[in-house]
Tab-separated table of C-alpha atoms and ligand atoms in Angstrom:
chain	number	residue	atom	x	y	z
A	1	MET	CA	15.263	77.688	28.828
A	2	PRO	CA	16.526	79.505	32.031
A	3	GLY	CA	18.866	76.091	33.726
A	4	SER	CA	19.418	74.510	31.085
A	5	PHE	CA	22.641	73.776	29.202
A	6	LYS	CA	23.932	72.313	26.021
A	7	ALA	CA	27.017	69.307	26.483
A	8	GLU	CA	27.887	66.652	24.086
A	9	ALA	CA	29.004	63.774	25.797
A	10	ILE	CA	30.263	60.277	26.020
A	11	VAL	CA	28.722	58.397	28.047
A	12	LEU	CA	30.930	56.186	30.104
A	13	ARG	CA	29.131	54.661	32.935
A	14	SER	CA	24.764	53.918	33.008
A	15	ILE	CA	23.157	52.961	36.352
A	16	ARG	CA	20.366	51.033	36.849
A	17	ASP	CA	17.940	53.574	39.009
A	18	GLY	CA	14.273	53.236	40.720
A	19	GLU	CA	12.081	51.270	39.116
A	20	ALA	CA	12.772	53.282	35.312
A	21	ASP	CA	15.315	55.832	34.948
A	22	ARG	CA	19.559	55.688	35.100
A	23	ILE	CA	21.998	57.098	36.593
A	24	LEU	CA	24.730	58.723	33.301
A	25	HIS	CA	28.323	58.927	34.064
A	26	LEU	CA	29.890	61.215	31.140
A	27	TYR	CA	32.473	62.970	29.547
A	28	SER	CA	31.425	65.822	28.626
A	29	ARG	CA	33.277	68.564	26.214
A	30	GLU	CA	31.773	72.030	27.886
A	31	ARG	CA	32.380	70.655	31.181
A	32	GLY	CA	34.940	67.687	32.323
A	33	ARG	CA	32.796	65.016	34.204
A	34	ILE	CA	29.928	64.948	34.874
A	35	GLY	CA	26.554	62.929	35.678
A	36	ALA	CA	23.203	63.159	34.603
A	37	VAL	CA	19.836	61.619	35.052
A	38	ALA	CA	18.213	59.627	31.919
A	39	LYS	CA	14.472	59.434	33.295
A	40	GLY	CA	12.116	57.177	31.614
A	41	VAL	CA	15.136	55.412	29.550
A	42	ARG	CA	13.985	52.082	30.277
A	43	ARG	CA	10.850	52.092	29.259
A	44	PRO	CA	10.116	50.435	26.478
A	45	LYS	CA	8.648	53.581	24.957
A	46	SER	CA	11.026	56.215	26.326
A	47	ARG	CA	11.932	59.157	23.841
A	48	PHE	CA	15.928	58.344	24.331
A	49	GLY	CA	15.430	54.952	22.314
A	50	GLY	CA	18.944	53.369	23.287
A	51	ARG	CA	21.368	56.268	23.359
A	52	LEU	CA	21.749	56.855	26.095
A	53	GLU	CA	24.031	53.561	26.565
A	54	PRO	CA	27.273	53.610	27.512
A	55	LEU	CA	29.827	53.964	24.206
A	56	PHE	CA	27.746	57.101	22.362
A	57	ARG	CA	28.175	60.819	22.442
A	58	VAL	CA	25.892	62.318	21.645
A	59	ALA	CA	24.197	65.962	21.896
A	60	LEU	CA	22.663	66.196	24.914
A	61	VAL	CA	20.338	69.458	26.163
A	62	LEU	CA	21.267	69.016	30.337
A	63	HIS	CA	18.809	70.883	33.087
A	64	GLU	CA	20.263	71.880	36.210
A	65	GLY	CA	17.966	71.640	39.268
A	66	ARG	CA	19.210	71.621	42.301
A	67	GLY	CA	21.533	68.404	43.657
A	68	GLU	CA	24.250	67.306	42.197
A	69	LEU	CA	22.872	65.675	39.072
A	70	TYR	CA	21.918	67.155	36.106
A	71	THR	CA	18.307	66.317	34.060
A	72	VAL	CA	18.741	65.071	30.352
A	73	THR	CA	15.887	66.728	28.790
A	74	ALA	CA	17.199	65.560	25.450
A	75	ALA	CA	19.275	63.573	23.489
A	76	GLN	CA	20.832	62.285	19.961
A	77	THR	CA	23.469	60.612	19.080
A	78	VAL	CA	26.971	62.346	17.589
A	79	HIS	CA	27.821	58.538	16.820
A	80	ALA	CA	27.077	55.211	17.989
A	81	HIS	CA	29.940	53.394	17.715
A	82	ALA	CA	27.548	50.519	16.344
A	83	SER	CA	30.170	47.791	14.948
A	84	LEU	CA	32.719	48.058	18.482
A	85	ARG	CA	29.679	46.231	20.109
A	86	GLU	CA	29.828	43.393	17.885
A	87	ARG	CA	32.753	43.122	18.251
A	88	GLY	CA	35.152	41.683	21.753
A	89	PRO	CA	38.071	42.868	21.830
A	90	ALA	CA	37.547	46.283	20.249
A	91	LEU	CA	34.498	46.408	22.549
A	92	ALA	CA	37.307	45.478	25.581
A	93	ARG	CA	39.604	48.416	25.023
A	94	ALA	CA	37.011	50.839	24.318
A	95	THR	CA	35.254	49.905	27.712
A	96	GLU	CA	39.415	49.846	29.069
A	97	ALA	CA	39.606	53.928	27.543
A	98	CYS	CA	36.553	54.983	29.348
A	99	GLU	CA	37.248	53.378	32.277
A	100	ALA	CA	40.313	55.436	33.029
A	101	VAL	CA	38.333	59.029	31.932
A	102	LEU	CA	36.373	58.028	34.580
A	103	ARG	CA	39.738	57.173	37.066
A	104	LEU	CA	41.665	59.690	36.047
A	105	PHE	CA	39.078	62.635	35.768
A	106	ASP	CA	36.490	62.717	37.745
A	107	SER	CA	36.604	66.325	37.620
A	108	ALA	CA	33.830	69.184	36.655
A	109	GLU	CA	36.025	71.159	34.578
A	110	PRO	CA	37.018	71.130	31.333
A	111	ASN	CA	39.014	69.713	28.976
A	112	VAL	CA	39.077	69.514	25.269
A	113	PRO	CA	42.076	67.317	24.217
A	114	THR	CA	40.645	64.198	26.854
A	115	TYR	CA	37.467	64.404	25.750
A	116	ASN	CA	38.851	64.965	22.064
A	117	LEU	CA	41.202	61.846	22.735
A	118	LEU	CA	38.139	59.328	24.235
A	119	CYS	CA	36.199	60.581	21.433
A	120	HIS	CA	38.572	59.766	18.574
A	121	GLU	CA	40.303	56.596	19.933
A	122	LEU	CA	35.780	55.107	20.200
A	123	ALA	CA	35.943	56.001	16.381
A	124	LEU	CA	38.919	54.787	16.158
A	125	LEU	CA	38.010	51.646	17.463
A	126	ASP	CA	34.577	51.453	15.650
A	127	ALA	CA	36.544	51.990	12.461
A	128	SER	CA	39.518	49.817	12.732
A	129	PRO	CA	38.445	47.210	15.388
A	130	GLU	CA	41.767	45.631	13.756
A	131	ALA	CA	43.745	47.981	15.949
A	132	ALA	CA	42.469	46.766	18.824
A	133	GLY	CA	45.778	46.385	20.560
A	134	ARG	CA	48.090	46.654	23.049
A	135	ALA	CA	49.926	49.127	21.524
A	136	GLN	CA	46.952	51.211	20.191
A	137	SER	CA	46.111	51.300	24.513
A	138	LEU	CA	49.163	52.021	25.345
A	139	GLY	CA	48.896	54.755	23.001
A	140	PHE	CA	46.144	56.451	23.938
A	141	ARG	CA	47.432	55.832	27.904
A	142	LEU	CA	49.907	57.921	27.027
A	143	LYS	CA	48.370	60.786	24.916
A	144	LEU	CA	45.792	60.390	28.347
A	145	LEU	CA	48.737	61.092	30.859
A	146	LEU	CA	49.936	63.981	28.715
A	147	ALA	CA	46.803	65.564	28.857
A	148	ALA	CA	46.413	65.027	32.465
A	149	GLY	CA	49.722	66.659	32.497
A	150	PHE	CA	51.474	63.916	33.604
A	151	VAL	CA	53.183	63.000	30.435
A	152	PRO	CA	56.996	61.512	31.863
A	153	GLU	CA	60.040	63.215	30.718
A	154	LEU	CA	61.268	61.263	27.642
A	155	GLY	CA	63.914	63.344	26.328
A	156	SER	CA	66.431	63.051	29.160
A	157	CYS	CA	66.622	62.440	32.295
A	158	ALA	CA	64.435	62.806	34.163
A	159	SER	CA	67.085	63.670	38.113
A	160	CYS	CA	70.517	65.587	35.888
A	161	GLY	CA	69.546	66.154	32.399
A	162	GLU	CA	71.906	63.682	31.004
A	163	ARG	CA	70.558	62.823	27.006
A	164	GLU	CA	73.273	59.349	27.185
A	165	HIS	CA	72.472	56.169	28.645
A	166	LEU	CA	69.633	55.861	29.351
A	167	GLY	CA	67.646	52.436	30.673
A	168	GLY	CA	65.702	53.141	33.195
A	169	PHE	CA	62.898	54.573	33.645
A	170	SER	CA	61.584	56.174	37.884
A	171	ALA	CA	57.956	56.991	37.886
A	172	GLY	CA	58.869	58.684	41.567
A	173	ALA	CA	62.258	61.235	39.672
A	174	GLY	CA	59.673	61.873	36.803
A	175	GLY	CA	60.229	59.286	33.161
A	176	VAL	CA	63.850	58.100	31.898
A	177	VAL	CA	67.027	58.244	33.995
A	178	CYS	CA	70.603	57.659	33.685
A	179	ALA	CA	72.668	54.428	33.872
A	180	ALA	CA	74.785	57.058	37.286
A	181	CYS	CA	70.692	58.095	38.514
A	182	GLU	CA	69.080	54.545	38.236
A	183	ALA	CA	68.094	54.241	42.179
A	184	GLY	CA	64.046	53.666	42.034
A	185	SER	CA	64.060	53.171	39.066
A	186	PHE	CA	63.558	49.840	36.910
A	187	PRO	CA	65.518	48.869	33.545
A	188	LEU	CA	63.657	50.299	30.590
A	189	ASP	CA	64.946	48.698	26.904
A	190	ALA	CA	65.709	51.355	23.770
A	191	ALA	CA	62.881	49.233	22.526
A	192	ALA	CA	60.497	50.664	25.484
A	193	HIS	CA	61.981	54.078	24.716
A	194	GLU	CA	61.607	54.360	20.669
A	195	PHE	CA	57.850	53.049	21.994
A	196	LEU	CA	56.942	55.871	24.102
A	197	VAL	CA	58.446	57.977	21.906
A	198	ALA	CA	57.046	57.341	19.032
A	199	ALA	CA	53.749	56.836	20.695
A	200	LEU	CA	53.265	60.169	21.886
A	201	ALA	CA	55.199	61.560	18.685
A	202	ARG	CA	51.909	60.205	16.200
A	203	PRO	CA	48.889	59.652	15.893
A	204	LEU	CA	46.723	57.822	18.098
A	205	ALA	CA	46.088	55.887	14.546
A	206	GLU	CA	49.749	55.377	13.600
A	207	VAL	CA	50.601	53.672	17.441
A	208	PRO	CA	53.884	52.066	16.044
A	209	LYS	CA	54.060	48.109	16.798
A	210	ALA	CA	56.866	46.564	19.941
A	211	PRO	CA	57.767	43.716	20.408
A	212	GLU	CA	55.572	42.398	23.818
A	213	ARG	CA	58.927	42.433	26.446
A	214	ALA	CA	58.773	46.755	25.286
A	215	LEU	CA	54.625	46.691	25.917
A	216	GLY	CA	55.643	45.438	28.551
A	217	GLN	CA	57.986	47.659	30.386
A	218	ALA	CA	55.965	49.951	28.434
A	219	ASP	CA	52.981	49.361	30.616
A	220	ARG	CA	54.709	49.190	34.258
A	221	ALA	CA	56.530	53.186	32.810
A	222	ILE	CA	52.449	54.632	32.666
A	223	ALA	CA	51.640	52.526	34.996
A	224	GLU	CA	53.423	53.970	37.623
A	225	THR	CA	53.613	57.463	36.382
A	226	LEU	CA	49.719	56.856	36.497
A	227	GLU	CA	50.177	55.676	40.376
A	228	HIS	CA	53.007	58.312	41.561
A	229	HIS	CA	51.258	61.408	40.905
A	230	ALA	CA	48.148	60.938	40.170
A	231	HIS	CA	47.792	58.657	42.887
A	232	VAL	CA	45.101	56.397	40.069
A	233	ARG	CA	45.768	52.518	39.822
A	234	LEU	CA	44.430	51.123	36.568
A	235	GLY	CA	44.721	46.875	35.254
A	236	ARG	CA	47.643	46.426	32.936
A	237	VAL	CA	47.360	46.796	29.501
A	238	ALA	CA	46.134	42.892	28.754
A	239	ALA	CA	48.482	41.654	25.738
B	1	LIG	ZN1	71.023	61.470	35.136
């Protein structure tokens, strides 16, 4: 069909529009961030059923009209994340993950690592709600930074390259800094540094635990990196 294409996407946000429609904010594998209108979706007998709610992973057929929004012409569920919706903490973490993608990725450029990361995060929170802790959410955000191209330098001083005495973090410098370069940095304990390194290296499901103090510093390092390099301010990850 001319003007139509297939895309797989996560529904990030769904907003009521008019009497029966919804405007969807989608993160798609094929085209990055896109917006679409689902017509008649709020009618009881809508052919879309409940498939276009936030957190659904769906296979869509979209029609490209003249405006900025595509029109959804078909939708199939790839993953409903049904158990996620019944558990408060996992639901809150999943909503936070979608919000971070919404804020950080606003262009219609495909970024497959970001799409896969969000799919993995939602599937993990759906399958293992006990994983829904602060460390896991921080691991997700750190990997999101990597996918966005803003991952901080963690192996050596971001200012001078020194590999020892790395006791600070400076978003302006671009990562960890040594004692000689610590101006403008905040203290980063060894435990927080180790957490950042391990969370980045390991799969999402294996993000390590760490003391609250270390997680607090890791949170600050991630948040300040986002603010400094992406100009995006996200709420801190709840303990
Ligand atoms: Zn240095």
